[in-house]
Amino acid sequence: MKYLDPRIEEMPRTEIEALQFKLLKTLVYRLYSFSDFYRSRMKEHNVHPDDIRSLDDIVKLPFMYKKDLRDNYPDGMFIGGQEDLVRYHVSSGTTGKPTVVGYTHRDLENWAISVARGLTSIGLGRRDVLQVSYGYGLFTGGLGLHYGAERMGATVVPASVGNTERQIELIQDLRVTAIACTPSYMLHLSEVAEKMGVSFERDTRLRTAVLGAEPWSEKMRARIEGSTGIKAYDIYGTSELSGPLFTECSEQNGIHIWGDLAYVEVIDPETGERLGPGEKGELVITMLQKEALPMMRYRIGDITSFEDSVCGCGRSHVRISRIQGRVDDMLIIRGINVFPSQIEHALMSVPELGEHFQIVVDRKGALDTMLVRVELKSAQLFSDKLDDLIRLKNKVAHQLRNNLNVAVDVELVSPETLTRFEGKAKRVIDRRVL
Ligand code: DLL
């Protein structure tokens, strides 16, 4: 099956935009009438629903931020009452208060449809067995993929995270064809499989991985695909928008944002001005049909760019490029902006290095320092070839310096010495803020 929902997925751009305008108008009137938060925000910005006369008029509307959700914890921004809700998810809240998201029946339905369309566009369907190795529970990853895959007709193995050897047995015994997990867990699974003497290519039917929930680079994709024979696809979303929502298609050329569900803008994070196709900036999403917790011009903080050309798969919905990181993940080292994903990209182009690394940022006197610890691929280098090791270390430092424009200390460590992650990886230790 090429499309889950051909009427929408094949819709010409002009029709998508006409539909978006209709949905936006309805959303703005609804928020103005029923949400104290949005009404007062719109009044502060001197904008009334009648001012929205075209899709481009969206720029007249105020932004909203994660802070707004935190300030209105737990449910101050919900529309309707508890009796309208059928589920809550709660974000972990590692920085500050957690955020709570409520869902109506229709919210869950649209969420499942969005994921199901994405999985279909990757080429998955009823003949697939999908192991969902994202956490089930308050985190949105497990249940989000679960209902999307069921909706498409795949058979789901709700493995959740952890118990990695058992997960590999399940992949073999249940003839699993696809897995959904974080890229860092995919790396961990591959390592454990190797130790168990299991080759995914030879001993299993696993051929597709749907990876997301944390930044990962194109080089990391090449490594995963090269070493496992598995095609790896990017999936993106945030809990406030529902959870995992949007994926790449089989072209692996950008994440499709379904235009009937979401309107995409990319802005300059400093000025708030809208940017054009291909220009890198902060992603802003308006969810056009969300009921319990509407999101209008939500500044997610993720860095990306958009493309509005028709994709090679035939779908005309706007695509966003791989997320480069978050505005607040950006490290400023001696005045230079550095994203952890750039470091990953640089390291992965050195074949002698493994996939696991850690970044330690500190301050010595007035000077920022950055140390990158990275695992070697093979312990052999440790034997008696000290010269080789020094040469390699210099090569890595050089590679990083060229990519980042800032000097970096490098420490090469033995394979399997750095922490492994079952959920989202935590690669940066910033001692300046501890
Ligand atoms: O991580 C939802 C999700 C679950 C997405 C499973 C994909 C798969 P949150 O915990 O709210 O929700 O975290 C959202 O994670 O703003 C990004 O910074 C980051 N993120 C999510 N997917 C990607 C991705 C889920 N594919 C935050 N690439 C987002 C890069 C991602 N970053």
PDB file of N, CA and C and ligand atoms in Angstrom, residues 66 91-92 99 111 134 139-142 144-145 180-183 210-216 233-246 255 298 300-303 322-326 328-329 424, ligand 1:
ATOM      1  N   LYS A  66       6.991  26.681  25.642  1.00  0.00           N
ATOM      2  CA  LYS A  66       6.899  25.627  26.659  1.00  0.00           C
ATOM      3  C   LYS A  66       6.653  26.244  28.043  1.00  0.00           C
ATOM      4  N   SER A  91       5.434  14.894  30.525  1.00  0.00           N
ATOM      5  CA  SER A  91       6.846  14.885  30.143  1.00  0.00           C
ATOM      6  C   SER A  91       7.707  14.806  31.394  1.00  0.00           C
ATOM      7  N   SER A  92       8.934  14.338  31.221  1.00  0.00           N
ATOM      8  CA  SER A  92       9.773  14.042  32.385  1.00  0.00           C
ATOM      9  C   SER A  92      10.166  15.290  33.170  1.00  0.00           C
ATOM     10  N   THR A  99       5.497  18.972  31.861  1.00  0.00           N
ATOM     11  CA  THR A  99       4.312  19.460  31.152  1.00  0.00           C
ATOM     12  C   THR A  99       3.338  18.297  30.988  1.00  0.00           C
ATOM     13  N   TRP A 111      -3.645  11.416  16.109  1.00  0.00           N
ATOM     14  CA  TRP A 111      -2.256  11.034  16.413  1.00  0.00           C
ATOM     15  C   TRP A 111      -1.938   9.685  15.742  1.00  0.00           C
ATOM     16  N   TYR A 134      10.293   1.811  22.406  1.00  0.00           N
ATOM     17  CA  TYR A 134      10.261   3.085  23.136  1.00  0.00           C
ATOM     18  C   TYR A 134       9.553   2.804  24.451  1.00  0.00           C
ATOM     19  N   PHE A 139       5.740   8.691  29.062  1.00  0.00           N
ATOM     20  CA  PHE A 139       6.417   9.100  27.818  1.00  0.00           C
ATOM     21  C   PHE A 139       5.535   8.687  26.628  1.00  0.00           C
ATOM     22  N   THR A 140       5.553   9.529  25.584  1.00  0.00           N
ATOM     23  CA  THR A 140       4.627   9.319  24.464  1.00  0.00           C
ATOM     24  C   THR A 140       5.125   8.321  23.413  1.00  0.00           C
ATOM     25  N   GLY A 141       6.420   7.965  23.472  1.00  0.00           N
ATOM     26  CA  GLY A 141       7.002   7.154  22.395  1.00  0.00           C
ATOM     27  C   GLY A 141       6.326   5.796  22.216  1.00  0.00           C
ATOM     28  N   GLY A 142       6.209   5.040  23.314  1.00  0.00           N
ATOM     29  CA  GLY A 142       5.673   3.676  23.226  1.00  0.00           C
ATOM     30  C   GLY A 142       4.244   3.654  22.697  1.00  0.00           C
ATOM     31  N   GLY A 144       2.491   5.989  21.358  1.00  0.00           N
ATOM     32  CA  GLY A 144       2.333   6.687  20.079  1.00  0.00           C
ATOM     33  C   GLY A 144       2.594   5.764  18.901  1.00  0.00           C
ATOM     34  N   LEU A 145       3.733   5.078  18.935  1.00  0.00           N
ATOM     35  CA  LEU A 145       4.061   4.137  17.851  1.00  0.00           C
ATOM     36  C   LEU A 145       3.094   2.966  17.860  1.00  0.00           C
ATOM     37  N   ALA A 180      11.044   0.172  16.413  1.00  0.00           N
ATOM     38  CA  ALA A 180      11.003   1.615  16.682  1.00  0.00           C
ATOM     39  C   ALA A 180      11.670   1.858  18.023  1.00  0.00           C
ATOM     40  N   CYS A 181      12.714   2.694  18.039  1.00  0.00           N
ATOM     41  CA  CYS A 181      13.416   2.996  19.293  1.00  0.00           C
ATOM     42  C   CYS A 181      14.287   4.236  19.082  1.00  0.00           C
ATOM     43  N   THR A 182      15.014   4.645  20.116  1.00  0.00           N
ATOM     44  CA  THR A 182      15.933   5.777  19.926  1.00  0.00           C
ATOM     45  C   THR A 182      17.161   5.278  19.149  1.00  0.00           C
ATOM     46  N   PRO A 183      17.831   6.167  18.413  1.00  0.00           N
ATOM     47  CA  PRO A 183      19.046   5.730  17.716  1.00  0.00           C
ATOM     48  C   PRO A 183      20.079   5.171  18.684  1.00  0.00           C
ATOM     49  N   VAL A 210      12.773   2.613  12.892  1.00  0.00           N
ATOM     50  CA  VAL A 210      12.131   3.929  12.913  1.00  0.00           C
ATOM     51  C   VAL A 210      12.677   4.635  14.152  1.00  0.00           C
ATOM     52  N   LEU A 211      13.627   5.542  13.911  1.00  0.00           N
ATOM     53  CA  LEU A 211      14.439   6.060  15.022  1.00  0.00           C
ATOM     54  C   LEU A 211      14.185   7.547  15.256  1.00  0.00           C
ATOM     55  N   GLY A 212      14.072   7.923  16.514  1.00  0.00           N
ATOM     56  CA  GLY A 212      13.885   9.344  16.816  1.00  0.00           C
ATOM     57  C   GLY A 212      13.832   9.566  18.310  1.00  0.00           C
ATOM     58  N   ALA A 213      13.291  10.699  18.706  1.00  0.00           N
ATOM     59  CA  ALA A 213      13.178  11.160  20.091  1.00  0.00           C
ATOM     60  C   ALA A 213      14.455  11.841  20.571  1.00  0.00           C
ATOM     61  N   GLU A 214      15.505  11.817  19.754  1.00  0.00           N
ATOM     62  CA  GLU A 214      16.744  12.523  20.099  1.00  0.00           C
ATOM     63  C   GLU A 214      17.470  12.835  18.791  1.00  0.00           C
ATOM     64  N   PRO A 215      18.339  13.851  18.796  1.00  0.00           N
ATOM     65  CA  PRO A 215      19.060  14.175  17.556  1.00  0.00           C
ATOM     66  C   PRO A 215      20.006  13.048  17.157  1.00  0.00           C
ATOM     67  N   TRP A 216      20.116  12.816  15.874  1.00  0.00           N
ATOM     68  CA  TRP A 216      21.095  11.863  15.336  1.00  0.00           C
ATOM     69  C   TRP A 216      21.474  12.360  13.955  1.00  0.00           C
ATOM     70  N   TYR A 233      15.015   5.066   9.448  1.00  0.00           N
ATOM     71  CA  TYR A 233      14.197   6.242   9.112  1.00  0.00           C
ATOM     72  C   TYR A 233      14.021   7.120  10.341  1.00  0.00           C
ATOM     73  N   ASP A 234      13.897   8.403  10.072  1.00  0.00           N
ATOM     74  CA  ASP A 234      13.779   9.391  11.145  1.00  0.00           C
ATOM     75  C   ASP A 234      12.305   9.607  11.499  1.00  0.00           C
ATOM     76  N   ILE A 235      12.010   9.648  12.784  1.00  0.00           N
ATOM     77  CA  ILE A 235      10.648   9.991  13.239  1.00  0.00           C
ATOM     78  C   ILE A 235      10.755  11.123  14.246  1.00  0.00           C
ATOM     79  N   TYR A 236       9.836  12.089  14.137  1.00  0.00           N
ATOM     80  CA  TYR A 236       9.947  13.305  14.936  1.00  0.00           C
ATOM     81  C   TYR A 236       8.613  13.643  15.601  1.00  0.00           C
ATOM     82  N   GLY A 237       8.710  14.266  16.723  1.00  0.00           N
ATOM     83  CA  GLY A 237       7.521  14.791  17.392  1.00  0.00           C
ATOM     84  C   GLY A 237       7.907  15.266  18.766  1.00  0.00           C
ATOM     85  N   THR A 238       6.986  15.897  19.455  1.00  0.00           N
ATOM     86  CA  THR A 238       7.213  16.276  20.846  1.00  0.00           C
ATOM     87  C   THR A 238       5.930  15.990  21.602  1.00  0.00           C
ATOM     88  N   SER A 239       6.066  15.795  22.902  1.00  0.00           N
ATOM     89  CA  SER A 239       4.885  15.442  23.678  1.00  0.00           C
ATOM     90  C   SER A 239       3.783  16.498  23.552  1.00  0.00           C
ATOM     91  N   GLU A 240       4.180  17.784  23.507  1.00  0.00           N
ATOM     92  CA  GLU A 240       3.144  18.841  23.480  1.00  0.00           C
ATOM     93  C   GLU A 240       2.314  18.789  22.196  1.00  0.00           C
ATOM     94  N   LEU A 241       2.944  18.321  21.104  1.00  0.00           N
ATOM     95  CA  LEU A 241       2.196  18.239  19.836  1.00  0.00           C
ATOM     96  C   LEU A 241       1.366  16.962  19.775  1.00  0.00           C
ATOM     97  N   SER A 242       1.609  16.040  20.678  1.00  0.00           N
ATOM     98  CA  SER A 242       0.938  14.742  20.860  1.00  0.00           C
ATOM     99  C   SER A 242       1.952  13.685  21.251  1.00  0.00           C
ATOM    100  N   GLY A 243       3.105  13.676  20.564  1.00  0.00           N
ATOM    101  CA  GLY A 243       4.129  12.639  20.746  1.00  0.00           C
ATOM    102  C   GLY A 243       4.805  12.439  19.406  1.00  0.00           C
ATOM    103  N   PRO A 244       5.329  11.231  19.132  1.00  0.00           N
ATOM    104  CA  PRO A 244       5.890  10.987  17.801  1.00  0.00           C
ATOM    105  C   PRO A 244       4.782  11.147  16.773  1.00  0.00           C
ATOM    106  N   LEU A 245       5.044  11.933  15.721  1.00  0.00           N
ATOM    107  CA  LEU A 245       3.953  12.269  14.796  1.00  0.00           C
ATOM    108  C   LEU A 245       4.329  12.135  13.334  1.00  0.00           C
ATOM    109  N   PHE A 246       5.558  12.543  12.993  1.00  0.00           N
ATOM    110  CA  PHE A 246       5.911  12.716  11.585  1.00  0.00           C
ATOM    111  C   PHE A 246       7.178  11.931  11.256  1.00  0.00           C
ATOM    112  N   ILE A 255      11.360  15.060   6.631  1.00  0.00           N
ATOM    113  CA  ILE A 255      10.222  14.537   7.408  1.00  0.00           C
ATOM    114  C   ILE A 255       8.947  15.210   6.920  1.00  0.00           C
ATOM    115  N   TYR A 298       3.445  27.329  18.190  1.00  0.00           N
ATOM    116  CA  TYR A 298       4.269  26.837  19.293  1.00  0.00           C
ATOM    117  C   TYR A 298       5.745  26.843  18.896  1.00  0.00           C
ATOM    118  N   ILE A 300       8.939  25.449  19.367  1.00  0.00           N
ATOM    119  CA  ILE A 300       9.406  24.199  19.956  1.00  0.00           C
ATOM    120  C   ILE A 300      10.839  24.316  20.439  1.00  0.00           C
ATOM    121  N   GLY A 301      11.629  25.130  19.738  1.00  0.00           N
ATOM    122  CA  GLY A 301      13.033  25.258  20.124  1.00  0.00           C
ATOM    123  C   GLY A 301      13.940  24.356  19.302  1.00  0.00           C
ATOM    124  N   ASP A 302      13.374  23.541  18.395  1.00  0.00           N
ATOM    125  CA  ASP A 302      14.209  22.674  17.556  1.00  0.00           C
ATOM    126  C   ASP A 302      14.667  23.427  16.305  1.00  0.00           C
ATOM    127  N   ILE A 303      15.893  23.114  15.877  1.00  0.00           N
ATOM    128  CA  ILE A 303      16.478  23.802  14.721  1.00  0.00           C
ATOM    129  C   ILE A 303      16.348  22.930  13.469  1.00  0.00           C
ATOM    130  N   ARG A 322      16.245  17.008   8.841  1.00  0.00           N
ATOM    131  CA  ARG A 322      16.675  16.403  10.111  1.00  0.00           C
ATOM    132  C   ARG A 322      16.878  17.490  11.168  1.00  0.00           C
ATOM    133  N   ILE A 323      16.392  17.260  12.380  1.00  0.00           N
ATOM    134  CA  ILE A 323      16.546  18.255  13.444  1.00  0.00           C
ATOM    135  C   ILE A 323      18.022  18.310  13.852  1.00  0.00           C
ATOM    136  N   GLN A 324      18.555  19.516  13.871  1.00  0.00           N
ATOM    137  CA  GLN A 324      19.977  19.657  14.160  1.00  0.00           C
ATOM    138  C   GLN A 324      20.255  19.694  15.667  1.00  0.00           C
ATOM    139  N   GLY A 325      19.253  20.050  16.419  1.00  0.00           N
ATOM    140  CA  GLY A 325      19.407  20.152  17.870  1.00  0.00           C
ATOM    141  C   GLY A 325      18.389  21.153  18.356  1.00  0.00           C
ATOM    142  N   ARG A 326      18.478  21.499  19.627  1.00  0.00           N
ATOM    143  CA  ARG A 326      17.548  22.479  20.172  1.00  0.00           C
ATOM    144  C   ARG A 326      18.296  23.800  20.372  1.00  0.00           C
ATOM    145  N   ASP A 328      18.229  25.490  22.886  1.00  0.00           N
ATOM    146  CA  ASP A 328      18.829  25.473  24.223  1.00  0.00           C
ATOM    147  C   ASP A 328      19.849  24.343  24.418  1.00  0.00           C
ATOM    148  N   ASP A 329      20.083  23.497  23.404  1.00  0.00           N
ATOM    149  CA  ASP A 329      21.159  22.488  23.462  1.00  0.00           C
ATOM    150  C   ASP A 329      22.455  23.056  22.959  1.00  0.00           C
ATOM    151  N   LYS A 424      16.392   8.231  25.884  1.00  0.00           N
ATOM    152  CA  LYS A 424      17.147   9.297  25.246  1.00  0.00           C
ATOM    153  C   LYS A 424      18.565   9.343  25.811  1.00  0.00           C
TER     154      LYS A 424
HETATM  155  O1  DLL B   1      10.573  12.543  22.154  1.00  0.00           O
HETATM  156  C1  DLL B   1       8.406  12.206  21.167  1.00  0.00           C
HETATM  157  C2  DLL B   1       8.972  11.147  20.288  1.00  0.00           C
HETATM  158  C3  DLL B   1       8.920   9.821  20.687  1.00  0.00           C
HETATM  159  C4  DLL B   1       9.515  11.482  19.056  1.00  0.00           C
HETATM  160  C5  DLL B   1       9.425   8.828  19.861  1.00  0.00           C
HETATM  161  C6  DLL B   1      10.002  10.484  18.227  1.00  0.00           C
HETATM  162  C7  DLL B   1       9.964   9.159  18.627  1.00  0.00           C
HETATM  163  P1  DLL B   1       9.550  14.701  23.981  1.00  0.00           P
HETATM  164  O2  DLL B   1      10.046  13.788  25.044  1.00  0.00           O
HETATM  165  O3  DLL B   1       8.574  15.754  24.336  1.00  0.00           O
HETATM  166  O4  DLL B   1       8.842  13.855  22.860  1.00  0.00           O
HETATM  167  O5  DLL B   1      10.827  15.338  23.305  1.00  0.00           O
HETATM  168  C8  DLL B   1      10.705  16.142  22.179  1.00  0.00           C
HETATM  169  O6  DLL B   1      12.913  15.539  21.407  1.00  0.00           O
HETATM  170  O7  DLL B   1      11.591  18.763  20.721  1.00  0.00           O
HETATM  171  C9  DLL B   1      13.385  17.302  19.924  1.00  0.00           C
HETATM  172  O8  DLL B   1      14.260  18.189  20.581  1.00  0.00           O
HETATM  173  C10 DLL B   1      13.733  15.880  20.295  1.00  0.00           C
HETATM  174  N1  DLL B   1      13.437  14.976  19.170  1.00  0.00           N
HETATM  175  C11 DLL B   1      12.356  14.192  18.992  1.00  0.00           C
HETATM  176  N2  DLL B   1      12.471  13.500  17.821  1.00  0.00           N
HETATM  177  C12 DLL B   1      13.642  13.875  17.257  1.00  0.00           C
HETATM  178  C13 DLL B   1      14.329  13.532  16.052  1.00  0.00           C
HETATM  179  C14 DLL B   1       9.398  12.867  22.088  1.00  0.00           C
HETATM  180  N3  DLL B   1      13.859  12.652  15.188  1.00  0.00           N
HETATM  181  C15 DLL B   1      12.058  16.636  21.735  1.00  0.00           C
HETATM  182  N4  DLL B   1      15.501  14.171  15.801  1.00  0.00           N
HETATM  183  C16 DLL B   1      11.966  17.441  20.464  1.00  0.00           C
HETATM  184  C17 DLL B   1      16.005  15.063  16.673  1.00  0.00           C
HETATM  185  C18 DLL B   1      14.247  14.835  18.117  1.00  0.00           C
HETATM  186  N5  DLL B   1      15.418  15.410  17.811  1.00  0.00           N
END
